[in-house]
Tab-separated table of C-alpha atoms (C1' of nucleotides) in Angstrom:
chain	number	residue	atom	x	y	z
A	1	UNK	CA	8.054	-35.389	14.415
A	2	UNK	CA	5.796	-32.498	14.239
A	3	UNK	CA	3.498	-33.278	17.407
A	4	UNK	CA	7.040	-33.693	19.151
A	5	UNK	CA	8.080	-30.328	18.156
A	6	UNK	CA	6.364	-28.758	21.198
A	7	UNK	CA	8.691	-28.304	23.756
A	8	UNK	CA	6.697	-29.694	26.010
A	9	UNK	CA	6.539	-33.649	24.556
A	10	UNK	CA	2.904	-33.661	25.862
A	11	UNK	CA	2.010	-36.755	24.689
A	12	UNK	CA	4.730	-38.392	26.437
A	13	UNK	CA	2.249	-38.182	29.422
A	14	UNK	CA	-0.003	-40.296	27.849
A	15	UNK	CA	1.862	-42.774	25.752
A	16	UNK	CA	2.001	-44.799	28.664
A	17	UNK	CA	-1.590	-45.972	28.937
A	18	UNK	CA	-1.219	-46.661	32.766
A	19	UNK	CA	-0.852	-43.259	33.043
A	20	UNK	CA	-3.916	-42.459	31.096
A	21	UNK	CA	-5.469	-44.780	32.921
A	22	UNK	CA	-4.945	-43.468	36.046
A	23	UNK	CA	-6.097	-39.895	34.771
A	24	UNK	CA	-9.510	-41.636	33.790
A	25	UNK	CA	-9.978	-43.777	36.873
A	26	UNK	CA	-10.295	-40.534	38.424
A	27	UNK	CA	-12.211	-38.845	36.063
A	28	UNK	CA	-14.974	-42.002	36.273
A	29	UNK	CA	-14.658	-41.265	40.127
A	30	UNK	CA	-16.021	-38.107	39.305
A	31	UNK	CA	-13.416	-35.799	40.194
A	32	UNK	CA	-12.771	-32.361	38.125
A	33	UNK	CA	-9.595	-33.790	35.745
A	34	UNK	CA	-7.063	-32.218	33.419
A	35	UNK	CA	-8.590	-32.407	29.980
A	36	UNK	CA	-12.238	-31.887	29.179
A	37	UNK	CA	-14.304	-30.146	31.571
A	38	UNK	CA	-17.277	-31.732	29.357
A	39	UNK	CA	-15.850	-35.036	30.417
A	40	UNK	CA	-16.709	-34.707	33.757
A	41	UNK	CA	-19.178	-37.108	33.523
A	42	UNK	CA	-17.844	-40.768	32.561
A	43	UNK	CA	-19.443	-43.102	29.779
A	44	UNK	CA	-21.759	-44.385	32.584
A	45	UNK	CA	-22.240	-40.941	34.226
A	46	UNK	CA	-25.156	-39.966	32.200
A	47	UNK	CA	-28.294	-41.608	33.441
A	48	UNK	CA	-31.034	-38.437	32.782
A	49	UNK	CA	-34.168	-39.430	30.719
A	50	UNK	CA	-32.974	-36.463	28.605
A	51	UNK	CA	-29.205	-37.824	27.395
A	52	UNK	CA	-28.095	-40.531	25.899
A	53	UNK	CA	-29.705	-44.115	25.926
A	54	UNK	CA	-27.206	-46.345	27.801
A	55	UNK	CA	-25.574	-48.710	25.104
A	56	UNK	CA	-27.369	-51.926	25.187
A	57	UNK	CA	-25.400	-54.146	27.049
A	58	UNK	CA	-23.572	-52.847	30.828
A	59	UNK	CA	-20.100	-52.724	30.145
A	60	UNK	CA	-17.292	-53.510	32.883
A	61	UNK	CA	-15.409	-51.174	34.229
A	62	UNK	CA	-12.482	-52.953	32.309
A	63	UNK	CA	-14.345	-52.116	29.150
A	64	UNK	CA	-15.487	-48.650	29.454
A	65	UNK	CA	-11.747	-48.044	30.639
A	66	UNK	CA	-10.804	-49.909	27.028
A	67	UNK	CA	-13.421	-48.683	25.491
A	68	UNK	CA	-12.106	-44.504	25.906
A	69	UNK	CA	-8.379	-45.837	25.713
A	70	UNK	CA	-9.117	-46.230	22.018
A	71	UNK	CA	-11.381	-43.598	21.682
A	72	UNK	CA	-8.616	-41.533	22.868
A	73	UNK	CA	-6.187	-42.863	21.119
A	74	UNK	CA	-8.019	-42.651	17.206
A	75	UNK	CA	-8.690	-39.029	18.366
A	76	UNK	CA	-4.952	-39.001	19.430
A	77	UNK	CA	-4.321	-40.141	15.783
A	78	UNK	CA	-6.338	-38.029	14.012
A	79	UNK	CA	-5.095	-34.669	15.531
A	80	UNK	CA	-1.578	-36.062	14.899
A	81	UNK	CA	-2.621	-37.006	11.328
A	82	UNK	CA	-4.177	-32.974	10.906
A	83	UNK	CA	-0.569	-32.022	12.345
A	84	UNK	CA	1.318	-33.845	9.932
A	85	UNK	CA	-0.851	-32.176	7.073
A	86	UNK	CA	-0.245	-28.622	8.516
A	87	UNK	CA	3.648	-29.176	8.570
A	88	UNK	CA	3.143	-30.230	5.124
A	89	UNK	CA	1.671	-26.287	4.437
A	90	UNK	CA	4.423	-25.222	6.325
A	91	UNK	CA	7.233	-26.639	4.378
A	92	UNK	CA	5.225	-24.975	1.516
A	93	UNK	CA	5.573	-21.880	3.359
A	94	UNK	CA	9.418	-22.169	4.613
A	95	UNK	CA	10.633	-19.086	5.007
A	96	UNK	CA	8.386	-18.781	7.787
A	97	UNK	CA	8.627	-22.600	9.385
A	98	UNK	CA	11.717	-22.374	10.781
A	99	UNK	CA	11.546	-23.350	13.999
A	100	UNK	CA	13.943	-25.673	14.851
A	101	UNK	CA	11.364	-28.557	15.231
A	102	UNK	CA	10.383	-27.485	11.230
A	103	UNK	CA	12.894	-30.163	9.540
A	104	UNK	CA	12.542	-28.073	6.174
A	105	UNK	CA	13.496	-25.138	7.344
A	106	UNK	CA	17.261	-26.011	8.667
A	107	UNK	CA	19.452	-23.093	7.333
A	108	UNK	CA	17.145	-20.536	7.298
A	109	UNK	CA	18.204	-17.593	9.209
A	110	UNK	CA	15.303	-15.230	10.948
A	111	UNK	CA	14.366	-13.054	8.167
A	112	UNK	CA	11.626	-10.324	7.489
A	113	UNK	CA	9.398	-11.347	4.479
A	114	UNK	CA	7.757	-8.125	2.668
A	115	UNK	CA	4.847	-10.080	1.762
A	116	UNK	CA	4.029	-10.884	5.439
A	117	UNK	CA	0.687	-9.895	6.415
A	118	UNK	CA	0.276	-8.009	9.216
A	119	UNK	CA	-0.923	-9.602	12.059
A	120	UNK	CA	1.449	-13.001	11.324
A	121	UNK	CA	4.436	-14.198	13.631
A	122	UNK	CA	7.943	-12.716	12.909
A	123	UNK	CA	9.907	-14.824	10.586
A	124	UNK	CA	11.722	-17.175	12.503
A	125	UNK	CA	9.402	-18.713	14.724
A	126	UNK	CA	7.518	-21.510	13.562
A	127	UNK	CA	4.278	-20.360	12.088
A	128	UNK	CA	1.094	-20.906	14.127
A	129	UNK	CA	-2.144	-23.435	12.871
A	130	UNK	CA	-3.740	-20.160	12.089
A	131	UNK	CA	-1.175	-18.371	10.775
A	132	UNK	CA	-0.606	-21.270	8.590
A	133	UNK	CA	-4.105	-21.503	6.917
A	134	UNK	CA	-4.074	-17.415	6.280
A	135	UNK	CA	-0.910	-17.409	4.969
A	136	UNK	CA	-1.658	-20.293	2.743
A	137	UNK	CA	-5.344	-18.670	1.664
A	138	UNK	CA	-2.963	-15.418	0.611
A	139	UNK	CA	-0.779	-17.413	-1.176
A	140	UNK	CA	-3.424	-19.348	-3.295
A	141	UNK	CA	-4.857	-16.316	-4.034
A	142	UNK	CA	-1.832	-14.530	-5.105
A	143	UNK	CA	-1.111	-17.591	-7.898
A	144	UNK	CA	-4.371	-17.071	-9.190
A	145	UNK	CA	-3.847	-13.241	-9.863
A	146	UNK	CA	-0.655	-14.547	-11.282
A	147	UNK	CA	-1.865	-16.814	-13.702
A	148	UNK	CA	-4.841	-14.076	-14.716
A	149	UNK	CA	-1.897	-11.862	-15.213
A	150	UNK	CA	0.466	-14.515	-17.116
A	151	UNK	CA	-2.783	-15.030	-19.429
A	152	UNK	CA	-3.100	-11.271	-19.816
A	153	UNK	CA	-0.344	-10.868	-21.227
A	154	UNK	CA	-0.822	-13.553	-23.288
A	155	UNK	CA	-3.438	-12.438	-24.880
A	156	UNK	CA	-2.012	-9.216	-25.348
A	157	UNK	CA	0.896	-10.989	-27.536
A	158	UNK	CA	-1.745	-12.853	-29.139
A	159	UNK	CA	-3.942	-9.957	-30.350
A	160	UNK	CA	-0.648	-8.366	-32.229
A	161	UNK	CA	0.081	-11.605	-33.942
A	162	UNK	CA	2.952	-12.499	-32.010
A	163	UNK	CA	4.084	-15.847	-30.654
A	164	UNK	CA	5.190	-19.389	-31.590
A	165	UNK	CA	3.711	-19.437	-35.109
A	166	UNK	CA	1.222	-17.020	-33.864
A	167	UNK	CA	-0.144	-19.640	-31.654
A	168	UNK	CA	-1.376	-19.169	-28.648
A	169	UNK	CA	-2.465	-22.311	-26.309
A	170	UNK	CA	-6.105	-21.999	-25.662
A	171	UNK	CA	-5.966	-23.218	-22.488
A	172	UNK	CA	-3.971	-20.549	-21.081
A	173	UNK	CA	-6.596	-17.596	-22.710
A	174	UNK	CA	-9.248	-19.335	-21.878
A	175	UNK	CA	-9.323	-18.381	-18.093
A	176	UNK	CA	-12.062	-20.775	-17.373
A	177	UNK	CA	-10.448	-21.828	-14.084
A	178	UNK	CA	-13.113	-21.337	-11.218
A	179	UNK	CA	-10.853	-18.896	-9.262
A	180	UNK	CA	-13.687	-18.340	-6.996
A	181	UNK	CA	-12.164	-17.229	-3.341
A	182	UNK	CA	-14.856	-18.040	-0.755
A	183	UNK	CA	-18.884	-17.280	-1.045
A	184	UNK	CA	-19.132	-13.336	-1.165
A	185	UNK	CA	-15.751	-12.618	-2.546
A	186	UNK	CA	-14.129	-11.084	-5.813
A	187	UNK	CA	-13.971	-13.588	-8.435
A	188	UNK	CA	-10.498	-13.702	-10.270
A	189	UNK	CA	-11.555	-12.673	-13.767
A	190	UNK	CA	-10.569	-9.402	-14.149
A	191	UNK	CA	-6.564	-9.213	-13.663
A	192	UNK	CA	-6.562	-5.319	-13.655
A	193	UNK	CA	-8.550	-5.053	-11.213
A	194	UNK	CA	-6.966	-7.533	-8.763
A	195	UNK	CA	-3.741	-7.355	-9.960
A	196	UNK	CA	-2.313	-3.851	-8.942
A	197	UNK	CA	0.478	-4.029	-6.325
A	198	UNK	CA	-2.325	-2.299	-3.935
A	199	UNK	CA	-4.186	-5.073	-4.394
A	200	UNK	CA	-1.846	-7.947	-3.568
A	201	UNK	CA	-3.626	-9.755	-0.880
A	202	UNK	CA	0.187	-10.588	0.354
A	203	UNK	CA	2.091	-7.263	-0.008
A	204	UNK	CA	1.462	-4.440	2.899
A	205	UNK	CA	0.096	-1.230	1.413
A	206	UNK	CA	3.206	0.578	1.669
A	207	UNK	CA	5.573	-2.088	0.724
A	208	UNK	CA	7.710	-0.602	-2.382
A	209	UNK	CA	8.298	-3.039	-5.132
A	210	UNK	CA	11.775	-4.078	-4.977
A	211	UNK	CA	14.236	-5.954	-7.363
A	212	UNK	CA	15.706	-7.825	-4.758
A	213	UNK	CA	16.337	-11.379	-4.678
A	214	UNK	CA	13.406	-12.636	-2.600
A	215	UNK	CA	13.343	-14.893	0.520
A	216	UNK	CA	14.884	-18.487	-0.222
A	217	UNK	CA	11.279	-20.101	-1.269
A	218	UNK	CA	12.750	-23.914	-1.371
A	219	UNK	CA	11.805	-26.843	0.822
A	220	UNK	CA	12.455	-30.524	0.997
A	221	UNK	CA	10.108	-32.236	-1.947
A	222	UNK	CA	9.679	-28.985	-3.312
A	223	UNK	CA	11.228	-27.285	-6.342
A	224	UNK	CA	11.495	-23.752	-6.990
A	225	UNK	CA	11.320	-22.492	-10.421
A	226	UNK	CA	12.412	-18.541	-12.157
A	227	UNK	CA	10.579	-16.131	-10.155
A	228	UNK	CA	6.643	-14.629	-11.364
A	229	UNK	CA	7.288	-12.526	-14.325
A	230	UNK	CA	4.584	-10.711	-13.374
A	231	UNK	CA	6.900	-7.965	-10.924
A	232	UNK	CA	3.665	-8.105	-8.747
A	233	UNK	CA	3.970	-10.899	-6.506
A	234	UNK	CA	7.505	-12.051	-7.477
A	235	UNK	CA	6.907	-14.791	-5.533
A	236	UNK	CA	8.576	-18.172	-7.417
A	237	UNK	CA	6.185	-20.729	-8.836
A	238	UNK	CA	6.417	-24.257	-6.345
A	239	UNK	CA	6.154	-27.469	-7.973
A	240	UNK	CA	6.165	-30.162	-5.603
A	241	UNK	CA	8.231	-33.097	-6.884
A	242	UNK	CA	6.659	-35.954	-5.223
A	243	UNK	CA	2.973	-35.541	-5.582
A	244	UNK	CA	0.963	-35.345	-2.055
A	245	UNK	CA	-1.459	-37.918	-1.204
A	246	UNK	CA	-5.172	-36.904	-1.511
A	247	UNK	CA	-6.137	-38.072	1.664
A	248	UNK	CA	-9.357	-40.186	0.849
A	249	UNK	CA	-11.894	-39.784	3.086
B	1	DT	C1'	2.711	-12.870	35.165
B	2	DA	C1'	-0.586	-12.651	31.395
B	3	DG	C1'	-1.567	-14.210	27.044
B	4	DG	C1'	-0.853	-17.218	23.066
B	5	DC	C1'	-0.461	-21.691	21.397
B	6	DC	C1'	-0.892	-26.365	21.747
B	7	DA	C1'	-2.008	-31.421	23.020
B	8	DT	C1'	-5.147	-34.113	25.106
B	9	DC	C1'	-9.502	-35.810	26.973
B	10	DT	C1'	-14.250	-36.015	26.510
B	11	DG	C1'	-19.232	-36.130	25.063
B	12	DG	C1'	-22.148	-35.247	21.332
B	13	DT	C1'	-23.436	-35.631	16.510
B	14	DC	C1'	-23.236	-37.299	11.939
B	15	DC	C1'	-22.083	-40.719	8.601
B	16	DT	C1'	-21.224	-45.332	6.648
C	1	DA	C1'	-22.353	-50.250	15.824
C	2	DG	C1'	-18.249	-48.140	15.003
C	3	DG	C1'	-15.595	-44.493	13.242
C	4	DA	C1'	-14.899	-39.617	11.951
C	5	DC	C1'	-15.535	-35.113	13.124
C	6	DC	C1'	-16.352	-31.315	16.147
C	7	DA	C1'	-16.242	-28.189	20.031
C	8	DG	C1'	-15.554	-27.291	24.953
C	9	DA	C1'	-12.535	-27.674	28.813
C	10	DT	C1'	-8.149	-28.081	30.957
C	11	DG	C1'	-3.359	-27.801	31.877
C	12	DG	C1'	1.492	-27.253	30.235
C	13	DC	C1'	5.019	-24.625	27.872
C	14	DC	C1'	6.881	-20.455	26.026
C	15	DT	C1'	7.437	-15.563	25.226
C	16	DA	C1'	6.913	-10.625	25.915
DNA sequence: TAGGCCATCTGGTCCT
DNA sequence: AGGACCAGATGGCCTA
């Protein structure tokens, strides 16, 4: 899986809970350990008026040490769980997951994307957490511009009485989606002004526009349809054929 | 070898 | 009270 795919297998040290165990017995000793230099201090280190109140009841050693087993383990879970969701925006984002430990991106060659942004990993190594979320941000804000552009255009059949019966969906010229990009940013109303190759939030500066057949955009679960008509972007529309779980919280 | 990235442990805080 | 979330610390692995 994903939390395997560093090369190190770290949790392999701690699957064994002996092992963890052992790392904590010496922590409660009070010994600098491995992880957490905050943890220096063991559930019945702090005794200070100033910290926490002790729980109610003493617990045994036995019970502190099960106690932070499954502590560590939900905490275990949960980072795994965040993993699993940022391999999921990777496989969204293939043709720069391909690391071998990226399932989805088996067959992709190394490649250079144009749209890369500077500052993200060469294509063909698997894409960093951070790179991951930019990328992603980029690429959310590049379909909005498209679909301000598609409805652009729309309108500008519309106005010269040309379409299916001379029907145009109002949905699609209405443009009420809230294409708001974080507090303090351009809102995505105006496509001319967002919509100019200079302004593609993916597309270096100095990156021509070319009529090439872009990077293989295609990942297991996902579907990619005919490129953006736009000629901005060109970047294929993804529609994901098995719907992802929301994630309740 | 330095730096980047990551997993894990840990204590604290907030929420239900 | 218990769980979720967060941030700091630490050590391991990998690459330039």
């Amino acid at each position: 899986m994903q939390a395997m795919s560093s090369p190190g297998c770290r949790e392999q040290a701690e699957s064994s809970p002996q092992q963890g165990m052992r790392r904590m017995v010496k922590l409660a000793v009070g010994g600098s350990m491995g992880g957490g230099g905050a943890g220096v201090v063991g559930l019945q280190g702090l005794q200070g008026p100033q910290r926490v109140p002790r729980p109610s009841r003493e617990l045994s050693v036995e019970e502190q040490q099960e106690l932070r087993r499954k502590i560590n383990s939900r905490e275990r879970k949960r980072m795994q769980d965040l993993n699993v969701a940022m391999d999921a925006l990777r496989e969204v984002m293939v043709p720069y997951s391909s690391s071998p430990s990226s399932s989805s991106a088996v067959g992709i060659g190394p490649q250079q994307h144009p749209y890369l942004p500077p500052g993200m990993p060469p294509a063909g190594r698997r894409l960093s957490k951070i790179s991951t979320l930019v990328l992603a941000r980029n690429y959310i804000l590049l379909l909005g511009s498209s679909l301000q552009e598609m409805r652009r255009l729309l309108g500008e059949v519309s106005s010269v009485g040309v379409g299916i019966n001379g029907n145009i969906p109002r949905l699609l010229l209405a443009g009420g989606w809230p294409l708001l990009t974080t507090p303090g940013q351009f809102l995505l109303t105006s496509p001319d002004t967002h919509l100019s190759p200079s302004k593609c939030s993916l597309m270096p500066q100095n990156a021509p526009l070319t009529q090439e057949e872009p990077p293989a955009w295609g990942a297991r679960g996902v579907t990619t349809m005919p490129l953006c008509p736009c000629g901005v972007c060109r970047i294929p529309r993804v529609v994901h054929s098995t719907p992802a779980p929301r994630f309740p919280k």
